[in-house]
Amino acid sequence: MTTGVAAYDFLNQEHWDKWKGLLQPALSKIQKQVHPRLEIEEDALAYVEELIYKLLAQLCAAQPHSLSDVEHYVQNSFAAPIDTWALNDAHVMMEKHAAKKKGVFVFPVDRLYQELQKDVIKYKVDLSLVQYIMAILDYISADILKLAGNFVKNTRKPAVYINSLDVKVSMSVDPVGACSLPCFPPSLLPFLPAGSSSSLPAAARRQASRKGSRAV
């Protein structure tokens, strides 16, 4: 795996028209999996989509050629224990896909497979590589949206919808969530040392609240 390649800028005006909105239908489905009784506003979907593209750009900039390359990047770049949770979820999704289960991948992996090879990584990879990356990003998306929904439920009565400010504020007060996504601007999120012992209890509580919350 090569390092030091500049990350593709999905949000650049030259590129954005092609990518904008592509992930939002999947993000909407993920939101309903983690918080079925809440609605989500378009600005929140758009904001989370931008965050996921930033992380996808970092993963692609690492120039992975195999699933183990992706795993190595996650283990060295995501905060503990988010790295383990994301990889475990991704492995489960890949196993379900191998077992021929339908609807495993929420993101449009076939289209992303073509477009990422053509415009982002610019070399041929196996479809399973893109599936694995998007499975990891599925976990991260669910974590962001679960956190935002919990914030709404804890701060607004009645809790009806999630907006982009809810996402930003909920992430800014969750240290593990912040440092697990290293590509986000420091002005947006507080960056703490990966695996900070003070942040692990909060992460563990959030993971416990997520278990069983998504449709199987």
Coordinates of N, CA, C and O in Angstrom, one line a residue, residues 44-136:
A44 N -29.1 17.8 6.9 CA -28.3 16.8 7.7 C -27.8 15.7 6.8 O -26.6 15.3 7.0
L45 N -28.6 15.2 5.9 CA -28.1 14.2 5.0 C -27.0 14.7 4.1 O -26.0 14.0 3.9
A46 N -27.1 16.0 3.6 CA -26.1 16.6 2.8 C -24.8 16.7 3.6 O -23.7 16.5 3.1
Y47 N -24.9 17.1 4.9 CA -23.7 17.3 5.7 C -23.0 16.0 6.0 O -21.8 15.9 5.9
V48 N -23.8 14.9 6.4 CA -23.2 13.6 6.6 C -22.6 13.1 5.4 O -21.5 12.5 5.4
E49 N -23.2 13.3 4.2 CA -22.6 12.8 3.0 C -21.3 13.5 2.7 O -20.3 12.8 2.3
E50 N -21.1 14.7 3.0 CA -19.8 15.4 2.9 C -18.8 14.8 3.8 O -17.6 14.6 3.4
L51 N -19.2 14.5 5.0 CA -18.2 13.9 5.9 C -17.7 12.5 5.4 O -16.6 12.2 5.5
I52 N -18.7 11.7 4.9 CA -18.3 10.4 4.5 C -17.4 10.5 3.2 O -16.5 9.7 3.1
Y53 N -17.7 11.5 2.4 CA -16.8 11.6 1.2 C -15.4 12.0 1.6 O -14.4 11.6 1.0
K54 N -15.3 12.8 2.7 CA -14.0 13.2 3.2 C -13.2 12.0 3.7 O -12.0 11.8 3.4
L55 N -13.9 11.1 4.4 CA -13.3 9.9 4.9 C -12.9 9.0 3.7 O -11.9 8.3 3.7
L56 N -13.8 8.8 2.8 CA -13.6 8.0 1.6 C -12.4 8.5 0.9 O -11.5 7.7 0.4
A57 N -12.2 9.8 0.8 CA -11.0 10.3 0.1 C -9.7 9.9 0.8 O -8.7 9.6 0.2
Q58 N -9.7 9.9 2.1 CA -8.6 9.5 2.9 C -8.3 8.1 2.7 O -7.1 7.7 2.6
L59 N -9.3 7.2 2.7 CA -9.1 5.8 2.5 C -8.5 5.5 1.1 O -7.6 4.7 0.9
C60 N -9.0 6.2 0.1 CA -8.5 6.0 -1.3 C -7.1 6.6 -1.4 O -6.3 6.0 -2.2
A61 N -6.8 7.7 -0.7 CA -5.5 8.3 -0.8 C -4.4 7.3 -0.3 O -3.2 7.4 -0.7
A62 N -4.8 6.4 0.6 CA -3.8 5.4 1.1 C -3.5 4.3 0.0 O -2.6 3.5 0.2
Q63 N -4.2 4.4 -1.1 CA -4.0 3.5 -2.2 C -4.0 2.0 -1.9 O -3.0 1.3 -2.1
P64 N -5.1 1.6 -1.3 CA -5.2 0.2 -0.9 C -5.4 -0.7 -2.2 O -6.0 -0.3 -3.1
H65 N -4.7 -1.9 -2.1 CA -4.9 -2.9 -3.2 C -5.6 -4.1 -2.7 O -5.9 -5.0 -3.5
S66 N -5.7 -4.3 -1.4 CA -6.3 -5.5 -0.8 C -7.1 -5.1 0.4 O -7.0 -4.0 0.9
L67 N -8.0 -6.0 0.9 CA -8.7 -5.8 2.1 C -7.8 -5.6 3.3 O -8.1 -4.8 4.2
S68 N -6.7 -6.3 3.3 CA -5.8 -6.1 4.4 C -5.2 -4.8 4.4 O -4.8 -4.2 5.5
D69 N -5.0 -4.1 3.2 CA -4.5 -2.8 3.2 C -5.5 -1.8 3.8 O -5.1 -0.9 4.6
V70 N -6.8 -2.0 3.5 CA -7.8 -1.2 4.1 C -7.8 -1.4 5.7 O -7.9 -0.4 6.4
E71 N -7.8 -2.6 6.1 CA -7.8 -3.0 7.5 C -6.6 -2.3 8.2 O -6.7 -1.7 9.3
H72 N -5.4 -2.3 7.6 CA -4.2 -1.7 8.2 C -4.4 -0.2 8.3 O -4.1 0.4 9.4
Y73 N -5.0 0.4 7.3 CA -5.3 1.9 7.4 C -6.2 2.2 8.5 O -5.9 3.1 9.3
V74 N -7.3 1.4 8.7 CA -8.3 1.7 9.7 C -7.6 1.5 11.1 O -7.8 2.3 12.0
Q75 N -6.9 0.4 11.2 CA -6.3 0.2 12.5 C -5.3 1.2 12.9 O -5.1 1.5 14.1
N76 N -4.7 1.9 12.0 CA -3.6 2.9 12.3 C -4.2 4.3 12.2 O -3.4 5.2 12.6
S77 N -5.4 4.5 11.8 CA -5.9 5.9 11.6 C -7.2 6.2 12.4 O -7.4 7.3 12.8
F78 N -8.0 5.1 12.7 CA -9.2 5.3 13.5 C -8.8 5.2 15.0 O -7.9 4.4 15.4
A79 N -9.6 5.8 15.8 CA -9.4 5.7 17.3 C -9.9 4.4 17.8 O -10.9 3.9 17.3
A80 N -9.3 3.8 18.8 CA -9.8 2.7 19.4 C -10.9 3.1 20.4 O -10.8 4.2 21.0
P81 N -12.0 2.3 20.5 CA -12.2 1.0 19.9 C -13.1 1.1 18.6 O -13.5 0.1 18.1
I82 N -13.2 2.3 18.0 CA -14.0 2.4 16.8 C -13.4 1.6 15.7 O -14.1 1.1 14.8
D83 N -12.1 1.5 15.6 CA -11.5 0.8 14.6 C -11.9 -0.7 14.6 O -12.3 -1.3 13.5
T84 N -12.0 -1.3 15.8 CA -12.4 -2.7 15.9 C -13.8 -2.8 15.6 O -14.2 -3.8 14.8
W85 N -14.7 -1.9 16.1 CA -16.1 -2.0 15.8 C -16.4 -1.9 14.3 O -17.2 -2.7 13.7
A86 N -15.8 -0.9 13.6 CA -16.0 -0.7 12.2 C -15.6 -1.9 11.4 O -16.3 -2.4 10.5
L87 N -14.4 -2.5 11.7 CA -13.9 -3.6 11.0 C -14.7 -4.9 11.2 O -15.0 -5.6 10.3
N88 N -15.2 -5.0 12.5 CA -16.1 -6.2 12.8 C -17.4 -6.1 12.0 O -17.8 -7.1 11.5
D89 N -18.0 -4.9 12.0 CA -19.2 -4.8 11.2 C -19.0 -5.0 9.7 O -19.8 -5.7 9.1
A90 N -17.9 -4.5 9.2 CA -17.6 -4.7 7.8 C -17.4 -6.2 7.5 O -17.8 -6.7 6.5
H91 N -16.7 -6.9 8.4 CA -16.5 -8.4 8.2 C -17.8 -9.1 8.1 O -18.0 -10.0 7.3
V92 N -18.7 -8.7 9.0 CA -20.1 -9.4 9.1 C -20.8 -9.1 7.7 O -21.4 -10.0 7.2
M93 N -20.7 -7.9 7.2 CA -21.4 -7.6 6.0 C -20.8 -8.4 4.8 O -21.5 -8.9 4.0
M94 N -19.5 -8.5 4.8 CA -18.8 -9.3 3.7 C -19.2 -10.8 3.8 O -19.4 -11.4 2.8
E95 N -19.3 -11.3 5.0 CA -19.7 -12.7 5.2 C -21.2 -12.9 4.7 O -21.5 -13.9 4.1
K96 N -22.0 -12.0 5.0 CA -23.4 -12.0 4.6 C -23.5 -12.0 3.0 O -24.2 -12.8 2.4
H97 N -22.7 -11.1 2.4 CA -22.6 -11.1 1.0 C -22.1 -12.4 0.4 O -22.6 -12.8 -0.6
A98 N -21.1 -12.9 1.0 CA -20.5 -14.2 0.5 C -21.6 -15.3 0.6 O -21.5 -16.3 -0.2
A99 N -22.5 -15.2 1.6 CA -23.5 -16.2 1.8 C -24.7 -15.9 0.9 O -25.8 -16.6 1.0
K100 N -24.6 -15.0 -0.1 CA -25.6 -14.7 -1.1 C -26.8 -14.0 -0.5 O -27.9 -14.1 -1.1
K101 N -26.7 -13.4 0.6 CA -27.8 -12.7 1.2 C -28.0 -11.4 0.4 O -27.1 -10.7 0.0
K102 N -29.3 -11.0 0.2 CA -29.6 -9.8 -0.6 C -29.7 -8.6 0.3 O -30.0 -8.6 1.4
G103 N -29.4 -7.5 -0.4 CA -29.5 -6.2 0.3 C -28.5 -5.9 1.4 O -28.8 -5.2 2.3
V104 N -27.3 -6.5 1.3 CA -26.3 -6.4 2.3 C -25.8 -5.0 2.3 O -25.6 -4.3 3.3
F105 N -25.4 -4.5 1.1 CA -24.8 -3.2 1.0 C -25.8 -2.1 0.7 O -26.6 -2.2 -0.3
V106 N -25.9 -1.1 1.5 CA -26.8 0.0 1.4 C -26.3 1.0 0.4 O -27.1 1.5 -0.5
F107 N -25.0 1.3 0.4 CA -24.5 2.2 -0.5 C -24.4 1.6 -1.9 O -24.3 0.4 -2.1
P108 N -24.4 2.4 -3.0 CA -24.4 1.9 -4.4 C -23.0 1.5 -4.8 O -22.3 2.1 -5.5
V109 N -22.6 0.3 -4.3 CA -21.2 -0.2 -4.4 C -20.9 -0.4 -5.9 O -19.7 -0.2 -6.3
D110 N -21.8 -0.9 -6.7 CA -21.4 -1.1 -8.1 C -21.1 0.1 -8.9 O -20.1 0.2 -9.6
R111 N -21.9 1.2 -8.7 CA -21.5 2.4 -9.3 C -20.3 3.0 -8.7 O -19.4 3.6 -9.5
L112 N -20.1 3.0 -7.4 CA -18.9 3.5 -6.8 C -17.7 2.8 -7.3 O -16.6 3.4 -7.4
Y113 N -17.8 1.5 -7.4 CA -16.7 0.7 -7.9 C -16.2 1.2 -9.3 O -15.0 1.4 -9.5
Q114 N -17.1 1.5 -10.2 CA -16.7 2.0 -11.5 C -16.1 3.4 -11.4 O -15.1 3.7 -12.0
E115 N -16.8 4.3 -10.6 CA -16.4 5.7 -10.6 C -15.1 5.9 -9.8 O -14.3 6.8 -10.2
L116 N -14.9 5.2 -8.7 CA -13.7 5.3 -7.9 C -12.5 4.9 -8.7 O -11.4 5.5 -8.7
Q117 N -12.6 3.8 -9.5 CA -11.5 3.4 -10.3 C -11.1 4.4 -11.4 O -10.0 4.7 -11.7
K118 N -12.2 5.0 -11.9 CA -12.0 5.9 -13.1 C -11.4 7.2 -12.7 O -10.5 7.7 -13.3
D119 N -12.0 7.8 -11.6 CA -11.7 9.2 -11.2 C -10.9 9.4 -9.9 O -10.3 10.5 -9.8
V120 N -10.9 8.4 -9.0 CA -10.3 8.7 -7.7 C -9.0 7.9 -7.5 O -7.9 8.5 -7.4
I121 N -9.1 6.6 -7.5 CA -7.8 5.8 -7.3 C -7.1 5.6 -8.5 O -5.8 5.4 -8.5
K122 N -7.8 5.5 -9.7 CA -7.2 5.4 -11.0 C -6.3 4.2 -11.2 O -5.3 4.3 -11.9
Y123 N -6.7 3.1 -10.6 CA -6.1 1.8 -10.9 C -7.2 0.8 -10.7 O -8.1 1.0 -9.9
K124 N -7.0 -0.4 -11.2 CA -8.0 -1.4 -11.1 C -7.9 -2.2 -9.8 O -6.8 -2.5 -9.3
V125 N -9.1 -2.4 -9.2 CA -9.1 -3.1 -7.9 C -10.3 -4.1 -8.0 O -11.1 -4.0 -8.9
D126 N -10.3 -5.1 -7.1 CA -11.4 -6.0 -7.1 C -12.6 -5.4 -6.5 O -12.5 -4.5 -5.6
L127 N -13.8 -5.8 -6.9 CA -15.0 -5.2 -6.4 C -15.1 -5.4 -4.9 O -15.6 -4.5 -4.2
S128 N -14.6 -6.5 -4.4 CA -14.7 -6.7 -2.9 C -14.0 -5.6 -2.1 O -14.3 -5.3 -1.0
L129 N -12.9 -4.9 -2.7 CA -12.2 -3.9 -2.0 C -13.2 -2.7 -1.7 O -13.2 -2.2 -0.6
V130 N -13.9 -2.3 -2.8 CA -14.9 -1.2 -2.6 C -16.0 -1.6 -1.7 O -16.5 -0.8 -0.9
Q131 N -16.5 -2.8 -1.8 CA -17.5 -3.3 -0.9 C -17.1 -3.2 0.6 O -17.8 -2.8 1.4
Y132 N -15.8 -3.6 0.8 CA -15.3 -3.5 2.2 C -15.2 -2.1 2.7 O -15.5 -1.8 3.8
I133 N -14.7 -1.2 1.8 CA -14.6 0.2 2.2 C -15.9 0.8 2.6 O -16.1 1.4 3.6
M134 N -16.9 0.5 1.7 CA -18.2 1.1 1.9 C -18.9 0.4 3.1 O -19.8 1.0 3.8
A135 N -18.6 -0.8 3.4 CA -19.1 -1.5 4.6 C -18.6 -0.8 5.9 O -19.3 -0.6 6.9
I136 N -17.3 -0.4 5.9 CA -16.8 0.4 7.0 C -17.4 1.8 7.1 O -17.8 2.2 8.2

